[in-house]
C-alpha cells in the first residue's frame, strides 16, 4: 500500500500528460473527463474498499504457505525472483481467463472493462472485490514455497506493469506484441468487436495466450469499440461493482433447481451474439464542462483523503479504517452522481459537504490527523464555497434528468 502511495502521483501526472498529448494530436475521442474521473473513482475504491479484501488474500496465502510449503526459496537469488514473477504471471493468466468465463468472477472483473474509452485512467478502473477471488489462483505458489514477501512484490510488479499498456497513443511494437502484453494486444482485450472477445488475457507476458490458444493480433482495418456488450451506462463506481451480481441474483431466482441456480454463478458464460462495432454508441450523460470541473476538483480532494487513508491503514483500528473507507465511498458515489446530472446526487452531495464542514468543526481530529483552528476554518470555508458552486451548477441545469 505504501508503494502504491508513491505510484499514485506518477499515475496522475502521466494521465494528464497522455490527455495533453491526445489533445495536441487532435484525438478528442481518447479522453472524456467524466469517464476518466469515474475510472479514477474506481481506482480509489479498489484501494479504500479493496484494501480489506487484500488482507484476506494475504492472510490465506500466509496460512497456506506456513502449513504446506514444499520448497525453500532464496530471496537472494535473481533466478528465484524471475521464477516467482513467471509463476505469478501464469496464475494471473488463469485468474483473468476464468474471470471472463465464469459469471461469479466476471461480476468482479467486469469493472475493469466498464469504460468505453481506453487510456491510462482505464488501467486504474480496478474492481474493489478482486482480491476475494485472486487468492484461489495464487495458492499453488504458496504450496511451491514462494515466500509471502516475494509474492507481494512480484504481484505489485505484475500489476504496475499493466498500467502503461492502457493507451491508444502507442501503436504496434513489432515482435514485442507477440511476447509481452503491449498497448496493441491489450486494446484487443478491451474490445467488444467479435474478434476481440475472450482474447489476450496475459498480465506481463502474452506468451501464455499463444500457448493456450487465446492470442489474437490487433486488426489494422477494424476500429475497436471499447467496453462491454451489456454496457454499464452509469458513472457510479459502487453500482459498477454490484451490477452483474444484481443480475445474477435475479437470474438465480428465475433458475430452476439447485443445479440450475448454481450454474447461474459457476457455469460457463455464453458466447455473445455477433455484433457490428460501428453501431456502438458510447454512453454520454452530457455532463456540462462546468460540472466536470467540479467533479475533477472534488475527485482531487477525495484522492488526498485516500492518500491519508493509505498512510494510516496499517495503524488505524478496524472501526476507524472502516468508517474512513465509507466516507471515501460516499464521496465517490455522490460526485459520480453529480457528473451524471442526478437530482438526488446533487442533494446528497450538498449533505456530504455539510457533513464535512460539521465534522471539521466538531471532531477532535480527522482520523488521527490533528485539526488546528486554521485547518478547521479552511475546510469549513472550502465546503461552503463548494456548496455555493454546486448550487450554481444546479441552477445551470434546472432540467437535469434524474439518473439511477
Ligand atoms: Zn479482462
Ligand atoms: Zn486492461
Coordinates of C-alpha atoms and ligand atoms in Angstrom, one line a residue:
X1 CA 0.0 0.0 0.0
X2 CA 2.9 2.3 0.8
X3 CA 4.4 1.7 -2.6
X4 CA 1.1 2.5 -4.2
X5 CA 1.1 5.8 -2.4
X6 CA 4.2 6.7 -4.3
X7 CA 2.8 5.4 -7.6
X8 CA -0.4 7.5 -7.3
X9 CA 1.3 10.8 -8.1
X10 CA 3.0 9.2 -11.1
X11 CA -0.3 7.9 -12.3
X12 CA -1.9 11.4 -12.0
X13 CA 0.9 13.1 -13.9
X14 CA 1.1 10.5 -16.7
X15 CA -2.7 10.6 -17.2
X16 CA -2.5 14.4 -17.6
X17 CA 0.4 14.1 -20.0
X18 CA -1.4 11.5 -22.1
X19 CA -4.5 13.6 -22.2
X20 CA -2.5 16.7 -23.2
X21 CA -0.7 14.7 -26.0
X22 CA -4.0 13.4 -27.2
X23 CA -5.4 16.9 -27.2
X24 CA -2.4 18.3 -29.1
X25 CA -2.8 15.5 -31.7
X26 CA -6.5 16.4 -32.1
X27 CA -7.6 13.0 -30.9
X28 CA -10.6 14.0 -28.9
X29 CA -12.0 10.5 -28.7
X30 CA -9.2 9.3 -26.4
X31 CA -10.3 11.0 -23.2
X32 CA -13.7 12.0 -21.8
X33 CA -13.4 13.9 -18.5
X34 CA -16.4 12.4 -16.7
X35 CA -15.3 8.9 -17.8
X36 CA -11.8 9.4 -16.6
X37 CA -12.9 10.7 -13.2
X38 CA -15.1 7.6 -13.0
X39 CA -12.2 5.4 -13.7
X40 CA -10.2 7.2 -11.0
X41 CA -13.1 6.8 -8.6
X42 CA -12.9 3.1 -9.2
X43 CA -9.2 3.2 -8.5
X44 CA -9.9 5.0 -5.2
X45 CA -12.5 2.3 -4.2
X46 CA -10.2 -0.5 -5.2
X47 CA -7.9 0.7 -2.6
X48 CA -10.3 2.1 0.1
X49 CA -12.6 -0.9 -0.1
X50 CA -10.4 -3.5 -1.8
X51 CA -7.7 -3.0 0.9
X52 CA -9.8 -5.1 3.2
X53 CA -10.2 -7.9 0.6
X54 CA -6.4 -7.8 0.0
X55 CA -6.0 -8.5 3.7
X56 CA -8.0 -11.7 3.2
X57 CA -5.9 -12.7 0.2
X58 CA -2.6 -12.2 2.1
X59 CA -3.8 -13.9 5.3
X60 CA -4.9 -17.0 3.3
X61 CA -1.6 -17.0 1.3
X62 CA 0.5 -16.8 4.5
X63 CA -1.6 -19.5 6.2
X64 CA -1.2 -21.9 3.3
X65 CA 2.5 -21.1 2.9
X66 CA 3.2 -21.8 6.5
X67 CA 1.3 -25.0 6.7
X68 CA 2.1 -26.6 3.3
X69 CA 5.1 -25.1 1.5
X70 CA 7.2 -27.8 -0.2
X71 CA 10.4 -25.9 -1.1
X72 CA 12.6 -23.2 0.5
X73 CA 13.2 -20.3 -1.9
X74 CA 16.2 -18.0 -1.5
X75 CA 15.3 -14.3 -1.6
X76 CA 18.9 -13.5 -2.6
X77 CA 18.7 -15.4 -5.9
X78 CA 17.8 -13.4 -9.0
X79 CA 16.6 -16.7 -10.6
X80 CA 14.2 -17.2 -7.8
X81 CA 12.7 -13.8 -8.3
X82 CA 12.3 -14.4 -12.1
X83 CA 10.7 -17.7 -11.4
X84 CA 8.3 -16.2 -8.9
X85 CA 7.3 -13.5 -11.4
X86 CA 6.7 -16.1 -14.1
X87 CA 4.6 -18.2 -11.7
X88 CA 2.6 -15.1 -10.7
X89 CA 2.0 -14.1 -14.3
X90 CA 1.0 -17.6 -15.2
X91 CA -1.5 -17.7 -12.3
X92 CA -2.7 -14.2 -13.3
X93 CA -3.4 -15.5 -16.8
X94 CA -5.7 -18.2 -15.4
X95 CA -7.4 -15.9 -12.9
X96 CA -8.0 -13.4 -15.8
X97 CA -9.2 -16.1 -18.2
X98 CA -11.7 -17.6 -15.7
X99 CA -12.8 -14.0 -14.8
X100 CA -14.1 -13.8 -18.4
X101 CA -15.5 -17.3 -18.5
X102 CA -17.2 -17.8 -15.1
X103 CA -20.1 -15.4 -14.0
X104 CA -19.2 -15.1 -10.3
X105 CA -15.7 -13.9 -11.3
X106 CA -16.9 -11.8 -14.2
X107 CA -19.1 -9.9 -11.7
X108 CA -15.9 -8.6 -10.1
X109 CA -13.7 -8.2 -13.2
X110 CA -16.4 -6.5 -15.3
X111 CA -15.5 -3.3 -13.5
X112 CA -12.2 -3.1 -15.4
X113 CA -14.0 -3.3 -18.7
X114 CA -16.8 -0.9 -17.9
X115 CA -15.2 2.1 -19.6
X116 CA -15.9 2.7 -23.3
X117 CA -12.7 4.6 -23.5
X118 CA -9.1 3.2 -23.5
X119 CA -6.5 5.4 -21.8
X120 CA -4.2 5.3 -18.8
X121 CA -7.1 6.2 -16.5
X122 CA -8.8 2.9 -17.6
X123 CA -5.9 1.0 -16.1
X124 CA -6.9 2.3 -12.7
X125 CA -10.5 1.2 -13.1
X126 CA -10.0 -1.9 -10.9
X127 CA -12.6 -3.9 -9.1
X128 CA -12.9 -3.5 -5.3
X129 CA -13.6 -7.2 -4.9
X130 CA -10.8 -8.7 -7.0
X131 CA -8.7 -9.9 -4.0
X132 CA -11.7 -12.0 -2.8
X133 CA -11.0 -14.3 -5.8
X134 CA -7.4 -13.9 -6.8
X135 CA -6.0 -15.9 -3.8
X136 CA -7.6 -19.1 -5.2
X137 CA -5.3 -18.9 -8.2
X138 CA -2.2 -18.0 -6.2
X139 CA -2.3 -20.8 -3.6
X140 CA -0.2 -23.1 -5.8
X141 CA 2.6 -20.5 -5.4
X142 CA 2.3 -20.7 -1.6
X143 CA 2.5 -24.5 -1.8
X144 CA 5.5 -24.3 -4.0
X145 CA 7.1 -22.2 -1.3
X146 CA 7.2 -18.7 -2.9
X147 CA 7.7 -16.6 0.3
X148 CA 4.8 -14.1 1.1
X149 CA 7.1 -11.1 0.7
X150 CA 8.2 -12.3 -2.7
X151 CA 4.6 -13.0 -3.6
X152 CA 3.5 -9.5 -2.7
X153 CA 6.4 -7.8 -4.6
X154 CA 6.1 -9.8 -7.8
X155 CA 2.3 -9.2 -7.6
X156 CA 2.8 -5.5 -7.4
X157 CA 5.3 -5.6 -10.3
X158 CA 2.8 -7.6 -12.4
X159 CA 0.1 -5.0 -11.6
X160 CA 2.2 -1.9 -12.2
X161 CA 3.5 -3.3 -15.5
X162 CA -0.1 -3.4 -16.8
X163 CA -0.5 0.3 -16.3
X164 CA 1.3 1.6 -19.4
X165 CA -0.4 -0.8 -21.8
X166 CA -3.7 1.1 -21.5
X167 CA -3.2 3.6 -24.2
X168 CA -4.3 4.3 -27.8
X169 CA -1.3 6.5 -28.3
X170 CA 1.3 3.8 -28.7
X171 CA 1.0 1.8 -31.9
X172 CA 2.3 -1.6 -32.8
X173 CA 5.7 -2.6 -31.3
X174 CA 6.7 -5.4 -33.8
X175 CA 7.9 -8.6 -32.2
X176 CA 7.2 -7.3 -28.7
X177 CA 3.4 -7.5 -29.4
X178 CA 3.8 -11.3 -29.6
X179 CA 5.9 -11.7 -26.4
X180 CA 4.8 -9.1 -23.9
X181 CA 1.4 -7.6 -23.1
X182 CA 1.5 -4.3 -25.1
X183 CA -0.9 -1.5 -25.9
X184 CA -1.7 -3.2 -29.2
X185 CA -2.7 -6.6 -27.9
X186 CA -4.3 -5.2 -24.7
X187 CA -6.5 -2.8 -26.9
X188 CA -7.9 -6.1 -28.3
X189 CA -8.6 -7.4 -24.8
X190 CA -10.7 -4.3 -24.1
X191 CA -12.6 -4.5 -27.4
X192 CA -16.3 -5.5 -28.0
X193 CA -15.6 -6.5 -31.6
X194 CA -16.3 -10.1 -32.3
X195 CA -12.7 -11.0 -32.9
X196 CA -11.7 -9.4 -29.5
X197 CA -14.0 -11.4 -27.2
X198 CA -12.1 -13.6 -24.8
X199 CA -8.7 -12.8 -26.1
X200 CA -5.3 -11.7 -24.8
X201 CA -5.5 -12.4 -21.0
X202 CA -1.8 -12.0 -20.2
X203 CA -0.5 -9.7 -17.5
X204 CA 3.1 -9.2 -18.4
X205 CA 3.6 -12.0 -21.0
X206 CA 1.2 -12.6 -23.8
X207 CA 3.1 -15.8 -24.5
X208 CA 0.6 -17.6 -22.2
X209 CA -2.2 -16.6 -24.7
X210 CA -0.1 -18.0 -27.5
X211 CA 0.5 -21.2 -25.6
X212 CA -3.2 -21.7 -24.7
X213 CA -4.8 -20.5 -27.9
X214 CA -6.3 -17.2 -26.7
X215 CA -4.0 -14.8 -28.6
X216 CA -5.2 -12.6 -31.4
X217 CA -3.3 -9.8 -33.2
X218 CA -4.9 -6.3 -33.5
X219 CA -6.5 -5.9 -36.9
X220 CA -5.4 -2.8 -38.9
X221 CA -8.6 -2.2 -40.8
X222 CA -11.1 -2.6 -38.0
X223 CA -11.7 0.1 -35.4
X224 CA -12.1 -1.3 -31.9
X225 CA -15.2 -0.4 -29.9
X226 CA -14.1 -0.5 -26.2
X227 CA -16.2 -1.7 -23.4
X228 CA -18.7 -4.5 -22.7
X229 CA -21.7 -5.8 -24.7
X230 CA -24.0 -5.1 -21.7
X231 CA -22.9 -1.5 -21.1
X232 CA -22.8 -0.1 -17.5
X233 CA -24.3 3.3 -18.6
X234 CA -23.6 4.8 -15.2
X235 CA -20.8 6.9 -13.6
X236 CA -21.5 5.3 -10.2
X237 CA -18.4 3.3 -9.2
X238 CA -20.3 1.4 -6.5
X239 CA -23.0 0.3 -8.9
X240 CA -20.4 -1.0 -11.4
X241 CA -19.0 -3.2 -8.7
X242 CA -22.5 -4.6 -8.0
X243 CA -24.4 -4.5 -11.3
X244 CA -23.6 -8.0 -12.5
X245 CA -24.2 -9.5 -9.1
X246 CA -27.6 -7.9 -9.0
X247 CA -28.2 -9.5 -12.4
X248 CA -27.0 -12.9 -11.2
X249 CA -29.3 -12.7 -8.1
X250 CA -32.3 -12.0 -10.5
X251 CA -31.3 -14.9 -12.7
X252 CA -30.9 -17.2 -9.7
X253 CA -34.4 -16.5 -8.6
X254 CA -35.7 -17.4 -12.1
X255 CA -33.5 -20.6 -12.4
X256 CA -35.0 -24.0 -11.8
X257 CA -33.5 -26.4 -9.2
X258 CA -30.2 -26.2 -7.3
X259 CA -28.1 -27.2 -10.3
X260 CA -29.7 -24.5 -12.4
X261 CA -29.2 -21.9 -9.7
X262 CA -25.5 -22.9 -9.2
X263 CA -24.9 -22.8 -12.9
X264 CA -26.0 -19.1 -12.9
X265 CA -22.9 -18.4 -10.8
X266 CA -20.4 -21.1 -11.7
X267 CA -21.4 -22.2 -15.2
X268 CA -19.6 -21.2 -18.3
X269 CA -20.7 -17.8 -19.7
X270 CA -22.4 -17.9 -23.0
X271 CA -20.6 -16.5 -26.1
X272 CA -22.2 -13.2 -27.2
X273 CA -24.1 -12.8 -30.4
X274 CA -22.1 -11.4 -33.4
X275 CA -22.1 -7.6 -33.5
X276 CA -21.3 -4.7 -35.8
X277 CA -18.9 -2.5 -33.8
X278 CA -19.6 0.6 -36.0
X279 CA -23.1 0.8 -34.5
X280 CA -21.9 1.1 -30.8
X281 CA -22.6 4.5 -29.3
X282 CA -20.7 5.5 -26.2
X283 CA -22.6 6.3 -23.0
X284 CA -22.8 10.1 -22.7
X285 CA -24.8 11.7 -19.9
X286 CA -23.9 15.1 -21.5
X287 CA -22.1 16.4 -18.4
X288 CA -21.5 20.2 -18.9
X289 CA -17.8 21.1 -18.6
X290 CA -18.6 23.2 -15.5
X291 CA -19.9 20.1 -13.8
X292 CA -16.9 18.1 -15.0
X293 CA -14.7 20.7 -13.5
X294 CA -16.5 20.5 -10.1
X295 CA -16.1 16.7 -10.3
X296 CA -12.3 17.0 -11.0
X297 CA -11.8 19.3 -8.0
X298 CA -13.8 17.0 -5.7
X299 CA -12.0 13.9 -7.0
X300 CA -8.7 15.6 -6.3
X301 CA -9.8 16.2 -2.7
X302 CA -11.0 12.6 -2.4
X303 CA -7.6 11.5 -3.6
X304 CA -6.0 13.4 -0.8
X305 CA -8.3 11.6 1.6
X306 CA -7.3 8.3 0.0
X307 CA -3.6 9.1 0.5
X308 CA -4.2 9.8 4.1
X309 CA -6.2 6.6 4.4
X310 CA -3.5 4.5 2.9
X311 CA -0.8 6.1 5.0
X312 CA -2.7 5.2 8.2
X313 CA -4.3 1.9 7.1
X314 CA -1.9 -0.4 9.0
X315 CA -2.1 1.7 12.2
X316 CA -5.8 2.5 12.3
X317 CA -8.1 0.4 14.5
X318 CA -10.6 -1.5 12.3
X319 CA -13.6 0.7 13.1
X320 CA -11.6 3.8 12.1
X321 CA -10.5 2.4 8.7
X322 CA -14.0 1.1 8.0
X323 CA -15.5 4.5 8.8
X324 CA -12.9 6.2 6.7
X325 CA -13.4 3.9 3.7
X326 CA -17.2 4.6 3.9
X327 CA -16.5 8.4 3.9
X328 CA -14.4 7.9 0.7
X329 CA -17.0 5.5 -0.8
X330 CA -19.8 8.0 -0.3
X331 CA -17.7 10.8 -1.8
X332 CA -17.0 8.8 -5.0
X333 CA -20.7 7.8 -5.4
X334 CA -22.1 11.3 -4.9
X335 CA -19.6 13.0 -7.1
X336 CA -20.3 10.4 -9.8
X337 CA -24.0 11.1 -9.4
X338 CA -23.4 14.8 -9.9
X339 CA -21.5 14.1 -13.1
X340 CA -24.5 12.1 -14.3
X341 CA -26.8 15.0 -13.5
X342 CA -28.8 13.1 -11.0
X343 CA -31.0 15.4 -8.8
X344 CA -30.7 13.0 -5.9
X345 CA -26.9 13.1 -6.1
X346 CA -26.9 17.0 -6.1
X347 CA -28.9 16.8 -2.8
X348 CA -26.6 14.0 -1.4
X349 CA -23.5 16.0 -2.4
X350 CA -24.8 19.0 -0.5
X351 CA -25.4 16.9 2.5
X352 CA -21.9 15.4 2.2
X353 CA -20.3 18.9 2.1
X354 CA -22.4 19.9 5.1
X355 CA -21.2 16.8 7.0
X356 CA -17.6 17.5 6.1
X357 CA -17.9 21.1 7.4
X358 CA -19.6 19.9 10.6
X359 CA -17.0 17.2 11.1
X360 CA -14.1 19.7 10.7
X361 CA -15.7 22.0 13.2
X362 CA -16.7 19.5 15.9
X363 CA -14.4 16.4 15.7
X364 CA -11.3 16.3 18.0
X365 CA -9.2 15.2 14.9
X366 CA -9.6 13.9 11.3
X367 CA -8.9 10.2 11.6
X368 CA -5.8 10.8 13.7
X369 CA -4.8 14.0 11.9
X370 CA -4.7 17.0 14.3
X371 CA -7.1 19.8 13.3
X372 CA -5.7 23.2 14.2
X373 CA -8.1 26.1 14.1
X374 CA -6.8 27.3 10.8
X375 CA -7.4 23.9 9.2
X376 CA -10.9 23.8 10.6
X377 CA -11.6 27.2 9.1
X378 CA -10.2 26.2 5.7
X379 CA -12.2 23.0 5.5
X380 CA -15.4 24.8 6.5
X381 CA -14.9 27.7 4.1
X382 CA -14.0 25.2 1.3
X383 CA -17.1 23.1 1.9
X384 CA -19.3 26.3 2.0
X385 CA -17.7 27.5 -1.3
X386 CA -18.2 24.1 -2.9
X387 CA -21.9 24.1 -1.8
X388 CA -22.4 27.6 -3.4
X389 CA -20.6 26.3 -6.6
X390 CA -22.9 23.3 -6.6
X391 CA -26.0 25.4 -6.2
X392 CA -24.8 27.5 -9.2
X393 CA -24.3 24.3 -11.2
X394 CA -27.8 23.1 -10.2
X395 CA -29.3 26.3 -11.4
X396 CA -27.4 25.9 -14.7
X397 CA -29.1 22.6 -15.3
X398 CA -32.6 23.0 -13.9
X399 CA -34.0 20.2 -16.0
X400 CA -31.2 17.8 -15.3
X401 CA -32.5 14.3 -15.9
X402 CA -32.7 12.1 -12.9
X403 CA -30.4 9.1 -13.4
X404 CA -30.3 6.0 -11.3
Ligands
LIG1 ZN1 -10.2 -8.7 -18.7
LIG2 ZN1 -6.9 -3.7 -19.0

